[in-house]
Short mmCIF file of C-alpha atoms in Angstrom, two decimals:
data_model
loop_
_atom_site.label_atom_id
_atom_site.label_comp_id
_atom_site.label_asym_id
_atom_site.label_seq_id
_atom_site.Cartn_x
_atom_site.Cartn_y
_atom_site.Cartn_z
CA SER A 1 0.00 0.00 0.00
CA LEU A 2 0.98 3.65 -0.37
CA LYS A 3 1.26 4.03 3.41
CA SER A 4 3.65 1.10 3.81
CA TYR A 5 5.71 2.39 0.87
CA GLU A 6 6.01 5.83 2.50
CA ASN A 7 7.09 4.20 5.79
CA THR A 8 9.76 2.24 3.92
CA GLN A 9 10.99 5.42 2.25
CA ASN A 10 11.14 7.26 5.59
CA THR A 11 13.13 4.42 7.15
CA SER A 12 15.55 4.39 4.22
CA ASP A 13 16.02 8.17 4.46
CA THR A 14 16.74 7.88 8.18
CA ASN A 15 19.39 5.21 7.57
CA LEU A 16 21.01 7.13 4.72
CA ASN A 17 23.97 9.46 5.09
CA LYS A 18 22.85 12.47 3.03
CA ARG A 19 26.42 13.60 2.44
CA THR A 20 27.94 10.32 1.24
CA LYS A 21 24.67 8.67 0.09
CA SER A 22 25.70 5.47 1.87
CA ILE A 23 23.73 3.47 4.41
CA TYR A 24 24.54 3.85 8.10
CA THR A 25 25.60 0.63 9.81
CA PRO A 26 23.55 -0.56 12.83
CA LEU A 27 26.37 0.51 15.17
CA GLU A 28 26.51 3.97 13.57
CA LEU A 29 22.74 4.37 13.97
CA GLN A 30 23.04 3.33 17.60
CA PHE A 31 25.77 5.93 18.11
CA ILE A 32 23.69 8.66 16.43
CA GLU A 33 20.80 7.99 18.81
CA MET A 34 23.09 8.09 21.85
CA LYS A 35 24.79 11.27 20.65
CA LYS A 36 21.42 13.01 20.38
CA GLN A 37 20.97 12.44 24.12
CA TYR A 38 24.51 13.50 25.12
CA LYS A 39 25.49 16.16 22.59
CA ASP A 40 28.01 17.89 24.84
CA ALA A 41 29.93 14.75 25.83
CA VAL A 42 32.75 12.81 24.21
CA LEU A 43 31.38 9.28 24.02
CA CYS A 44 33.51 6.14 24.52
CA VAL A 45 31.57 3.21 23.08
CA GLU A 46 32.49 -0.30 24.18
CA CYS A 47 32.98 -2.65 21.23
CA GLY A 48 34.41 -5.98 22.36
CA TYR A 49 37.87 -5.50 23.87
CA LYS A 50 38.15 -1.83 22.95
CA TYR A 51 36.33 1.49 23.26
CA ARG A 52 35.63 3.41 20.07
CA PHE A 53 35.09 7.09 19.35
CA PHE A 54 33.07 8.28 16.36
CA GLY A 55 32.86 11.49 14.31
CA GLU A 56 34.00 14.67 16.05
CA ASP A 57 34.58 12.67 19.23
CA ALA A 58 37.16 10.60 17.35
CA GLU A 59 38.93 13.73 16.13
CA ILE A 60 39.01 15.12 19.69
CA ALA A 61 40.36 11.81 21.02
CA ALA A 62 43.03 11.67 18.31
CA LYS A 63 44.18 15.19 19.14
CA GLU A 64 44.12 14.96 22.94
CA LEU A 65 45.18 11.33 23.40
CA ASN A 66 47.67 11.19 20.52
CA ILE A 67 46.00 8.17 18.92
CA TYR A 68 45.26 7.28 15.29
CA CYS A 69 42.00 8.46 13.69
CA HIS A 70 40.69 7.25 10.32
CA GLN A 71 37.57 7.08 8.17
CA ASP A 72 35.42 3.98 8.65
CA HIS A 73 32.13 3.79 6.71
CA ASN A 74 30.37 7.11 7.46
CA PHE A 75 32.37 8.35 10.44
CA MET A 76 35.89 9.14 11.48
CA THR A 77 36.80 6.63 14.18
CA ALA A 78 39.50 6.03 16.78
CA SER A 79 39.86 3.38 19.47
CA ILE A 80 41.59 2.56 22.74
CA PRO A 81 42.05 -0.82 24.52
CA SER A 82 39.43 -1.43 27.18
CA HIS A 83 42.08 -1.84 29.90
CA ARG A 84 43.27 1.75 29.20
CA LEU A 85 39.85 3.35 29.67
CA PHE A 86 40.67 4.73 33.11
CA VAL A 87 43.80 6.52 31.90
CA HIS A 88 42.22 8.06 28.81
CA VAL A 89 39.03 9.17 30.57
CA ARG A 90 41.13 11.07 33.11
CA ARG A 91 43.20 12.66 30.36
CA LEU A 92 40.13 13.91 28.49
CA VAL A 93 38.49 15.17 31.68
CA ALA A 94 41.70 16.98 32.64
CA LYS A 95 41.51 18.76 29.26
CA GLY A 96 38.04 20.04 30.17
CA TYR A 97 35.82 17.58 28.28
CA LYS A 98 32.71 15.87 29.58
CA VAL A 99 33.18 12.15 28.92
CA GLY A 100 30.45 9.52 28.64
CA VAL A 101 31.23 5.82 28.94
CA ILE A 102 28.82 3.59 27.01
CA LYS A 103 29.05 -0.12 27.79
CA GLN A 104 27.70 -3.30 26.25
CA MET A 105 24.85 -4.70 28.29
CA GLU A 106 25.41 -8.23 26.95
CA THR A 107 28.45 -10.50 26.89
CA ALA A 108 29.50 -12.23 23.69
CA ALA A 109 29.01 -15.65 25.30
CA LEU A 110 25.45 -14.95 26.44
CA LYS A 111 24.58 -13.39 23.12
CA ALA A 112 25.92 -16.39 21.18
CA ALA A 113 23.78 -18.69 23.27
CA GLY A 114 20.66 -16.57 22.91
CA GLU A 115 18.06 -16.26 20.18
CA ASN A 116 19.19 -12.80 19.03
CA LYS A 117 22.83 -13.69 18.43
CA SER A 118 22.88 -11.97 15.03
CA SER A 119 21.50 -8.66 16.32
CA LEU A 120 23.39 -5.62 17.55
CA PHE A 121 24.71 -5.54 21.13
CA SER A 122 22.53 -3.44 23.41
CA ARG A 123 24.46 -0.54 24.92
CA LYS A 124 23.76 2.27 27.36
CA LEU A 125 25.51 5.11 29.14
CA THR A 126 26.90 3.85 32.47
CA ALA A 127 28.98 6.86 33.55
CA LEU A 128 29.32 10.56 32.76
CA TYR A 129 32.48 12.28 33.99
CA THR A 130 33.50 15.93 34.35
CA LYS A 131 36.33 17.61 36.27
CA SER A 132 34.36 17.85 39.48
CA THR A 133 32.50 14.55 39.19
CA LEU A 134 35.27 12.10 38.33
CA ILE A 135 34.20 9.75 41.09
CA GLY A 136 33.93 6.00 40.99
CA GLU A 137 37.36 5.94 39.37
CA ASP A 138 38.53 3.61 42.12
CA ILE A 139 36.43 0.92 40.42
CA LEU A 140 37.89 1.77 37.03
CA PHE A 141 41.38 1.74 38.58
CA LYS A 142 40.87 -1.76 40.02
CA GLN A 143 39.69 -2.95 36.61
CA TYR A 144 42.70 -1.32 35.01
CA LEU A 145 45.17 -2.98 37.40
CA PHE A 146 43.45 -6.36 37.08
CA GLN A 147 43.44 -6.30 33.29
CA THR A 148 47.02 -5.03 33.14
CA LEU A 149 48.14 -7.97 35.26
CA ILE A 150 46.22 -10.40 33.05
CA PHE A 151 47.56 -9.10 29.75
CA ALA A 152 51.04 -8.26 31.14
CA LEU A 153 51.27 -5.41 28.67
CA ASP A 154 54.43 -3.46 28.01
CA ASP A 155 52.68 -0.05 27.84
CA SER A 156 52.52 0.29 31.64
CA VAL A 157 51.51 3.65 33.05
CA ASP A 158 53.40 5.79 35.53
CA VAL A 159 51.59 6.16 38.87
CA GLU A 160 51.53 9.96 38.48
CA GLU A 161 49.81 9.58 35.11
CA VAL A 162 46.73 7.97 36.68
CA THR A 163 46.60 9.85 39.97
CA THR A 164 47.47 13.49 39.36
CA ASP A 165 45.69 14.43 36.12
CA VAL A 166 42.54 15.74 37.80
CA PRO A 167 42.87 17.50 41.16
CA ASP A 168 40.18 17.20 43.82
CA SER A 169 38.12 20.37 43.67
CA TYR A 170 34.70 21.88 44.10
CA LEU A 171 31.53 21.92 42.06
CA LEU A 172 29.95 25.32 42.82
CA CYS A 173 26.30 26.27 42.43
CA ILE A 174 25.25 29.93 42.51
CA CYS A 175 21.76 31.41 42.83
CA GLU A 176 20.60 34.96 43.46
CA ASN A 177 17.52 36.92 44.40
CA GLY A 178 16.88 40.68 44.23
CA GLU A 179 14.52 41.43 47.10
CA ASN A 180 12.85 44.30 45.25
CA LEU A 181 12.99 46.17 41.95
CA LYS A 182 14.93 49.08 43.47
CA ASP A 183 17.70 46.75 44.67
CA ARG A 184 17.90 45.03 41.30
CA LYS A 185 18.32 48.32 39.48
CA LYS A 186 21.13 49.36 41.84
CA GLY A 187 22.76 45.94 41.42
CA ASP A 188 22.34 44.99 45.09
CA ILE A 189 21.27 41.39 45.46
CA VAL A 190 21.15 38.42 47.84
CA ILE A 191 23.35 35.56 46.63
CA GLY A 192 23.36 31.94 47.75
CA ILE A 193 26.19 29.50 47.06
CA MET A 194 26.73 25.79 47.63
CA ALA A 195 30.04 24.07 46.96
CA ILE A 196 30.37 20.29 46.90
CA GLN A 197 33.47 18.11 46.83
CA PRO A 198 32.03 14.87 45.31
CA THR A 199 35.08 12.73 46.09
CA THR A 200 34.98 13.50 49.84
CA GLY A 201 31.34 14.52 50.39
CA GLU A 202 32.36 17.91 51.80
CA VAL A 203 29.63 20.59 51.49
CA ILE A 204 30.04 24.35 51.96
CA PHE A 205 27.07 26.73 51.77
CA ASP A 206 26.49 30.42 52.42
CA SER A 207 24.14 33.31 51.61
CA PHE A 208 25.02 37.01 51.68
CA ARG A 209 24.05 40.43 50.39
CA ASP A 210 26.34 41.78 47.69
CA CYS A 211 26.71 45.15 46.00
CA ALA A 212 26.89 45.91 42.29
CA SER A 213 30.66 45.30 42.18
CA ARG A 214 30.10 41.69 43.42
CA LEU A 215 33.11 41.83 45.74
CA GLU A 216 31.67 39.27 48.14
CA LEU A 217 30.90 36.79 45.36
CA GLU A 218 34.35 37.28 43.86
CA SER A 219 36.13 36.62 47.15
CA ARG A 220 34.23 33.36 47.69
CA VAL A 221 34.76 32.06 44.16
CA LEU A 222 38.48 32.85 44.25
CA ARG A 223 38.86 31.19 47.65
CA LEU A 224 37.03 28.00 46.65
CA GLN A 225 38.67 27.76 43.20
CA PRO A 226 35.90 25.54 41.74
CA VAL A 227 36.58 23.54 38.58
CA GLU A 228 32.91 23.75 37.55
CA ILE A 229 30.16 26.30 38.21
CA ILE A 230 26.43 25.69 37.82
CA LEU A 231 24.48 28.87 37.09
CA PRO A 232 20.75 29.63 37.00
CA SER A 233 19.03 30.29 33.68
CA ARG A 234 18.59 33.94 34.70
CA LEU A 235 21.63 35.68 36.14
CA SER A 236 22.19 39.39 36.79
CA ASP A 237 24.49 41.21 34.37
CA GLN A 238 26.95 42.08 37.15
CA SER A 239 27.27 38.46 38.30
CA GLU A 240 27.56 37.14 34.77
CA LYS A 241 30.29 39.66 33.96
CA LEU A 242 32.25 38.63 37.07
CA ILE A 243 31.92 34.88 36.40
CA ASN A 244 33.00 35.34 32.76
CA SER A 245 36.01 37.35 33.93
CA ILE A 246 37.10 34.69 36.44
CA THR A 247 36.57 31.69 34.13
CA SER A 248 38.38 33.36 31.22
CA MET A 249 41.51 33.52 33.39
#
């Protein structure tokens, strides 16, 4: 019928790379769907005994990790051994990237024994790391040590390489409230802050009245030295100017 034909055409268009006119592979389609959900993250996709990067993520990985990047089907791609995940995630995070780790939810053995052995591995995001939220790395580190012992690889990593890339530091959240229109016009405002150290669980919070120059806010931000700042959707011009000035340094 006409309806079924149109559905077929829509499916074909979805699976077609408009630039190269070639069909996306099932893995590429899976990556595209995951990338739509995590547009601002560099995604490491588990594929057997390695993690792969695709598209712009692959180019970023090649540049920052000094690994080889090449064209494969419709995307640029690069890969790292699975036992090196911990090291490379820390390197990317230290460079300021948000990194998502996407793992296979099925093992090859179970899939071979199942009814859907010819289908694509199911995958999902299991971790999302930033400078202030690189926690749970102790688990990754144990996996890294275990796998390194098993494979007895020659490309061993210096202790400093895996422990000093990302310093412990604060994730800072800022909110503000002008008590009345007159105060807002003058620039006077009440500001609330909360700083969290995810690796230790330390929490610091405060609220204070600040003038248009934002001296109080500046002193607290400089003292805490956060690696990430969460801001409200609406921020006063004076506060935004100060935050931009501090982060640009």
